[in-house]
PDB file of C-alpha atoms in Angstrom:
ATOM      1  CA  MET E   1     -21.813 -17.716  20.596  1.00 42.00           C
ATOM      2  CA  ARG E   2     -19.797 -15.026  19.393  1.00 48.00           C
ATOM      3  CA  TRP E   3     -20.313 -11.281  21.651  1.00 50.00           C
ATOM      4  CA  SER E   4     -20.771  -8.116  20.626  1.00 55.00           C
ATOM      5  CA  ALA E   5     -18.139  -5.473  21.273  1.00 53.00           C
ATOM      6  CA  GLU E   6     -19.608  -4.182  24.070  1.00 56.00           C
ATOM      7  CA  LYS E   7     -19.518  -7.373  26.070  1.00 58.00           C
ATOM      8  CA  ARG E   8     -16.282  -7.617  25.531  1.00 52.00           C
ATOM      9  CA  MET E   9     -15.461  -4.105  26.443  1.00 49.00           C
ATOM     10  CA  GLN E  10     -16.973  -5.854  29.950  1.00 54.00           C
ATOM     11  CA  ASN E  11     -15.588  -8.646  30.589  1.00 56.00           C
ATOM     12  CA  GLY E  12     -12.589  -7.659  29.058  1.00 51.00           C
ATOM     13  CA  THR E  13     -11.179  -9.726  25.979  1.00 51.00           C
ATOM     14  CA  TYR E  14     -11.556  -6.904  23.978  1.00 52.00           C
ATOM     15  CA  ARG E  15      -8.465  -6.609  22.278  1.00 58.00           C
ATOM     16  CA  CYS E  16      -7.046  -2.747  20.832  1.00 63.00           C
ATOM     17  CA  ASN E  17      -5.026  -2.211  17.751  1.00 66.00           C
ATOM     18  CA  MET E  18      -2.094  -1.097  20.014  1.00 72.00           C
ATOM     19  CA  ASN E  19      -0.373   0.376  16.852  1.00 76.00           C
ATOM     20  CA  MET E  20       1.257   2.905  19.294  1.00 88.00           C
ATOM     21  CA  TYR E  21       4.955   4.233  20.199  1.00 93.00           C
ATOM     22  CA  GLY E  22       6.503   1.296  22.872  1.00 94.00           C
ATOM     23  CA  TYR E  23       4.077  -1.202  22.288  1.00 93.00           C
ATOM     24  CA  ARG E  24       2.264  -3.725  18.868  1.00 91.00           C
ATOM     25  CA  ARG E  25       0.925  -7.189  19.491  1.00 88.00           C
ATOM     26  CA  ASP E  26       2.618 -10.108  17.695  1.00 86.00           C
ATOM     27  CA  LYS E  27       2.308 -11.519  14.668  1.00 86.00           C
ATOM     28  CA  ASP E  28       1.981 -14.741  16.150  1.00 88.00           C
ATOM     29  CA  THR E  29       0.045 -14.363  19.101  1.00 85.00           C
ATOM     30  CA  LYS E  30      -1.345 -10.899  18.855  1.00 82.00           C
ATOM     31  CA  ALA E  31      -0.232 -10.158  22.371  1.00 86.00           C
ATOM     32  CA  ILE E  32       1.213  -6.825  23.244  1.00 89.00           C
ATOM     33  CA  ILE E  33       4.338  -6.280  23.215  1.00 91.00           C
ATOM     34  CA  VAL E  34       6.825  -4.059  24.424  1.00 95.00           C
ATOM     35  CA  ILE E  35       9.078  -2.533  21.829  1.00 95.00           C
ATOM     36  CA  PRO E  36      11.825  -2.250  24.136  1.00 97.00           C
ATOM     37  CA  GLU E  37      14.093   1.109  22.455  1.00 96.00           C
ATOM     38  CA  GLU E  38      10.944   2.702  22.266  1.00 95.00           C
ATOM     39  CA  ALA E  39      10.498   1.904  25.032  1.00 97.00           C
ATOM     40  CA  GLU E  40      13.469   4.085  26.810  1.00 97.00           C
ATOM     41  CA  ILE E  41      12.305   6.973  24.693  1.00 96.00           C
ATOM     42  CA  VAL E  42       9.177   6.986  26.738  1.00 97.00           C
ATOM     43  CA  LYS E  43      10.845   7.257  29.351  1.00 98.00           C
ATOM     44  CA  LYS E  44      13.247   9.433  29.047  1.00 97.00           C
ATOM     45  CA  VAL E  45       9.818  11.787  27.643  1.00 97.00           C
ATOM     46  CA  PHE E  46       8.366  10.913  30.975  1.00 98.00           C
ATOM     47  CA  SER E  47      11.763  11.559  33.161  1.00 98.00           C
ATOM     48  CA  MET E  48      12.099  15.333  30.671  1.00 98.00           C
ATOM     49  CA  PHE E  49       9.356  16.571  32.100  1.00 98.00           C
ATOM     50  CA  LEU E  50       9.435  14.902  35.294  1.00 98.00           C
ATOM     51  CA  ASP E  51      12.819  16.907  35.619  1.00 98.00           C
ATOM     52  CA  GLY E  52      10.994  20.344  34.440  1.00 96.00           C
ATOM     53  CA  ASN E  53      11.625  20.576  30.103  1.00 97.00           C
ATOM     54  CA  SER E  54       8.532  22.373  28.062  1.00 95.00           C
ATOM     55  CA  THR E  55       6.724  20.141  25.995  1.00 94.00           C
ATOM     56  CA  HIS E  56       8.655  22.338  23.251  1.00 94.00           C
ATOM     57  CA  GLN E  57      11.700  21.396  24.779  1.00 96.00           C
ATOM     58  CA  ILE E  58      11.097  17.355  24.819  1.00 96.00           C
ATOM     59  CA  LYS E  59      10.469  18.447  21.093  1.00 95.00           C
ATOM     60  CA  LYS E  60      13.696  19.635  19.973  1.00 94.00           C
ATOM     61  CA  TYR E  61      15.514  17.025  21.532  1.00 94.00           C
ATOM     62  CA  LEU E  62      13.502  14.294  19.601  1.00 94.00           C
ATOM     63  CA  GLU E  63      13.781  15.869  16.015  1.00 90.00           C
ATOM     64  CA  ASN E  64      16.945  15.422  13.729  1.00 77.00           C
ATOM     65  CA  LYS E  65      17.115  12.245  16.605  1.00 87.00           C
ATOM     66  CA  ILE E  66      14.541  10.456  16.633  1.00 90.00           C
ATOM     67  CA  LYS E  67      10.948   8.354  14.651  1.00 85.00           C
ATOM     68  CA  THR E  68       8.201   9.456  15.751  1.00 84.00           C
ATOM     69  CA  PHE E  69       5.454   6.574  14.992  1.00 84.00           C
ATOM     70  CA  ALA E  70       5.820   7.722  11.864  1.00 83.00           C
ATOM     71  CA  GLY E  71       8.222   7.626  10.091  1.00 80.00           C
ATOM     72  CA  LYS E  72       8.400  10.752  10.103  1.00 79.00           C
ATOM     73  CA  ASP E  73      11.431  13.692  11.505  1.00 78.00           C
ATOM     74  CA  PRO E  74       8.830  16.880  13.411  1.00 87.00           C
ATOM     75  CA  TRP E  75       7.706  15.809  16.450  1.00 91.00           C
ATOM     76  CA  SER E  76       4.903  18.467  17.609  1.00 90.00           C
ATOM     77  CA  HIS E  77       3.754  19.222  21.049  1.00 90.00           C
ATOM     78  CA  SER E  78       0.187  17.125  20.909  1.00 91.00           C
ATOM     79  CA  THR E  79       1.474  13.689  20.525  1.00 91.00           C
ATOM     80  CA  ILE E  80       3.897  14.796  23.613  1.00 94.00           C
ATOM     81  CA  ASN E  81       1.225  16.296  24.892  1.00 95.00           C
ATOM     82  CA  LYS E  82      -0.847  12.895  24.541  1.00 93.00           C
ATOM     83  CA  MET E  83       1.920  10.316  24.435  1.00 95.00           C
ATOM     84  CA  LEU E  84       2.305  11.594  27.931  1.00 97.00           C
ATOM     85  CA  GLN E  85      -1.158  11.435  28.309  1.00 96.00           C
ATOM     86  CA  ASN E  86      -1.652   7.760  27.410  1.00 95.00           C
ATOM     87  CA  GLU E  87      -3.336   5.450  30.327  1.00 95.00           C
ATOM     88  CA  LYS E  88      -1.537   2.802  28.012  1.00 94.00           C
ATOM     89  CA  TYR E  89       2.104   3.542  29.020  1.00 97.00           C
ATOM     90  CA  VAL E  90       0.641   2.194  32.067  1.00 97.00           C
ATOM     91  CA  GLY E  91      -0.572  -1.342  32.130  1.00 94.00           C
ATOM     92  CA  ASP E  92      -4.259   0.638  31.654  1.00 94.00           C
ATOM     93  CA  ILE E  93      -6.812   0.738  28.459  1.00 90.00           C
ATOM     94  CA  ILE E  94      -9.817   2.433  28.180  1.00 87.00           C
ATOM     95  CA  TYR E  95     -11.881   1.163  25.794  1.00 85.00           C
ATOM     96  CA  GLN E  96     -14.445   3.791  24.243  1.00 84.00           C
ATOM     97  CA  LYS E  97     -12.915   6.408  23.746  1.00 84.00           C
ATOM     98  CA  THR E  98     -14.070   7.487  20.198  1.00 83.00           C
ATOM     99  CA  TYR E  99     -17.047   5.653  18.584  1.00 84.00           C
ATOM    100  CA  CYS E 100     -18.961   5.316  15.452  1.00 84.00           C
ATOM    101  CA  GLU E 101     -21.678   7.711  14.685  1.00 83.00           C
ATOM    102  CA  ASP E 102     -23.482   4.857  12.824  1.00 80.00           C
ATOM    103  CA  CYS E 103     -22.365   3.001  10.673  1.00 81.00           C
ATOM    104  CA  ILE E 104     -23.091   4.418   7.301  1.00 88.00           C
ATOM    105  CA  SER E 105     -21.000   7.679   7.421  1.00 85.00           C
ATOM    106  CA  LYS E 106     -18.883   6.160   9.515  1.00 85.00           C
ATOM    107  CA  ILE E 107     -18.195   9.334  11.286  1.00 87.00           C
ATOM    108  CA  ILE E 108     -15.817   8.856  14.272  1.00 88.00           C
ATOM    109  CA  LYS E 109     -17.142  11.449  17.398  1.00 89.00           C
ATOM    110  CA  VAL E 110     -15.219  11.577  21.306  1.00 88.00           C
ATOM    111  CA  ASN E 111     -16.810   9.704  23.892  1.00 88.00           C
ATOM    112  CA  ASN E 112     -18.578  12.373  26.504  1.00 91.00           C
ATOM    113  CA  GLY E 113     -20.984  10.530  27.673  1.00 90.00           C
ATOM    114  CA  GLN E 114     -22.777   9.089  25.227  1.00 90.00           C
ATOM    115  CA  LYS E 115     -22.080   5.675  25.640  1.00 89.00           C
ATOM    116  CA  ASP E 116     -19.891   3.773  28.586  1.00 89.00           C
ATOM    117  CA  LYS E 117     -16.433   3.544  29.165  1.00 86.00           C
ATOM    118  CA  TYR E 118     -14.262   0.257  30.159  1.00 86.00           C
ATOM    119  CA  TYR E 119     -11.361   0.684  31.826  1.00 88.00           C
ATOM    120  CA  VAL E 120      -9.587  -1.559  31.870  1.00 88.00           C
ATOM    121  CA  LYS E 121      -6.333  -2.534  34.291  1.00 93.00           C
ATOM    122  CA  ASN E 122      -3.422  -3.910  34.409  1.00 92.00           C
ATOM    123  CA  ASN E 123      -4.702  -5.361  30.311  1.00 89.00           C
ATOM    124  CA  HIS E 124      -0.732  -5.341  29.176  1.00 91.00           C
ATOM    125  CA  PRO E 125       2.659  -4.866  29.801  1.00 94.00           C
ATOM    126  CA  ALA E 126       3.378  -1.411  31.097  1.00 97.00           C
ATOM    127  CA  ILE E 127       5.987   0.720  29.685  1.00 98.00           C
ATOM    128  CA  ILE E 128       5.692   4.126  32.745  1.00 98.00           C
ATOM    129  CA  ASP E 129       5.056   2.528  36.876  1.00 98.00           C
ATOM    130  CA  ARG E 130       1.837   4.018  38.019  1.00 97.00           C
ATOM    131  CA  ASP E 131       3.971   6.509  39.980  1.00 98.00           C
ATOM    132  CA  THR E 132       5.232   7.718  38.031  1.00 98.00           C
ATOM    133  CA  PHE E 133       2.684   8.377  35.565  1.00 98.00           C
ATOM    134  CA  GLN E 134       0.336   9.768  38.241  1.00 98.00           C
ATOM    135  CA  ARG E 135       2.869  12.801  38.759  1.00 98.00           C
ATOM    136  CA  ALA E 136       3.407  13.318  35.026  1.00 98.00           C
ATOM    137  CA  GLN E 137      -1.074  14.002  35.452  1.00 97.00           C
ATOM    138  CA  ALA E 138      -0.606  16.352  38.662  1.00 97.00           C
ATOM    139  CA  GLU E 139       2.378  17.952  36.187  1.00 96.00           C
ATOM    140  CA  MET E 140       0.498  19.080  33.550  1.00 94.00           C
ATOM    141  CA  VAL E 141      -2.619  19.944  36.111  1.00 94.00           C
ATOM    142  CA  LYS E 142      -0.308  22.249  38.138  1.00 93.00           C
ATOM    143  CA  ARG E 143       1.760  23.809  34.909  1.00 90.00           C
ATOM    144  CA  THR E 144      -2.245  23.921  32.722  1.00 86.00           C
ATOM    145  CA  ALA E 145      -3.102  26.006  35.738  1.00 84.00           C
ATOM    146  CA  ARG E 146      -0.298  28.358  35.833  1.00 79.00           C
ATOM    147  CA  ASN E 147      -0.569  29.144  32.500  1.00 78.00           C
ATOM    148  CA  ILE E 148      -4.024  30.426  32.601  1.00 82.00           C
ATOM    149  CA  ALA E 149      -3.276  32.445  36.006  1.00 75.00           C
ATOM    150  CA  SER E 150      -0.158  33.719  33.184  1.00 68.00           C
TER     151      SER E 150
END
């Protein structure tokens, strides 16, 4: 019997793409593997952020030294922000952050409660430890609140 994608999400056997900075899927085993050189850059981004650097400063550090996942030189603030907020870097994954509204139009929408989301802990090897990730999330909240108050 073939399980639906939703059933596989519920039991933690659903496979995601994982083509992102620091990770790839092994072609033979299909296991998620860490790319060591890229993992060091991810760690550097978190370290710089927690040391008080802004995303603008991190962007300037990365540009012309390190290519993005897409192989480009210019980094964007949103790419760095997404990296800092991505639970995949601690080895977890949230399934169904987005969903296909219907299979004909293939319109992808952000899931704001329309469908269940599934949080799977320890899904794959972590690049960032949980403490570092939580401190980065708290720092983001603090900086956002400070910017709103300004």
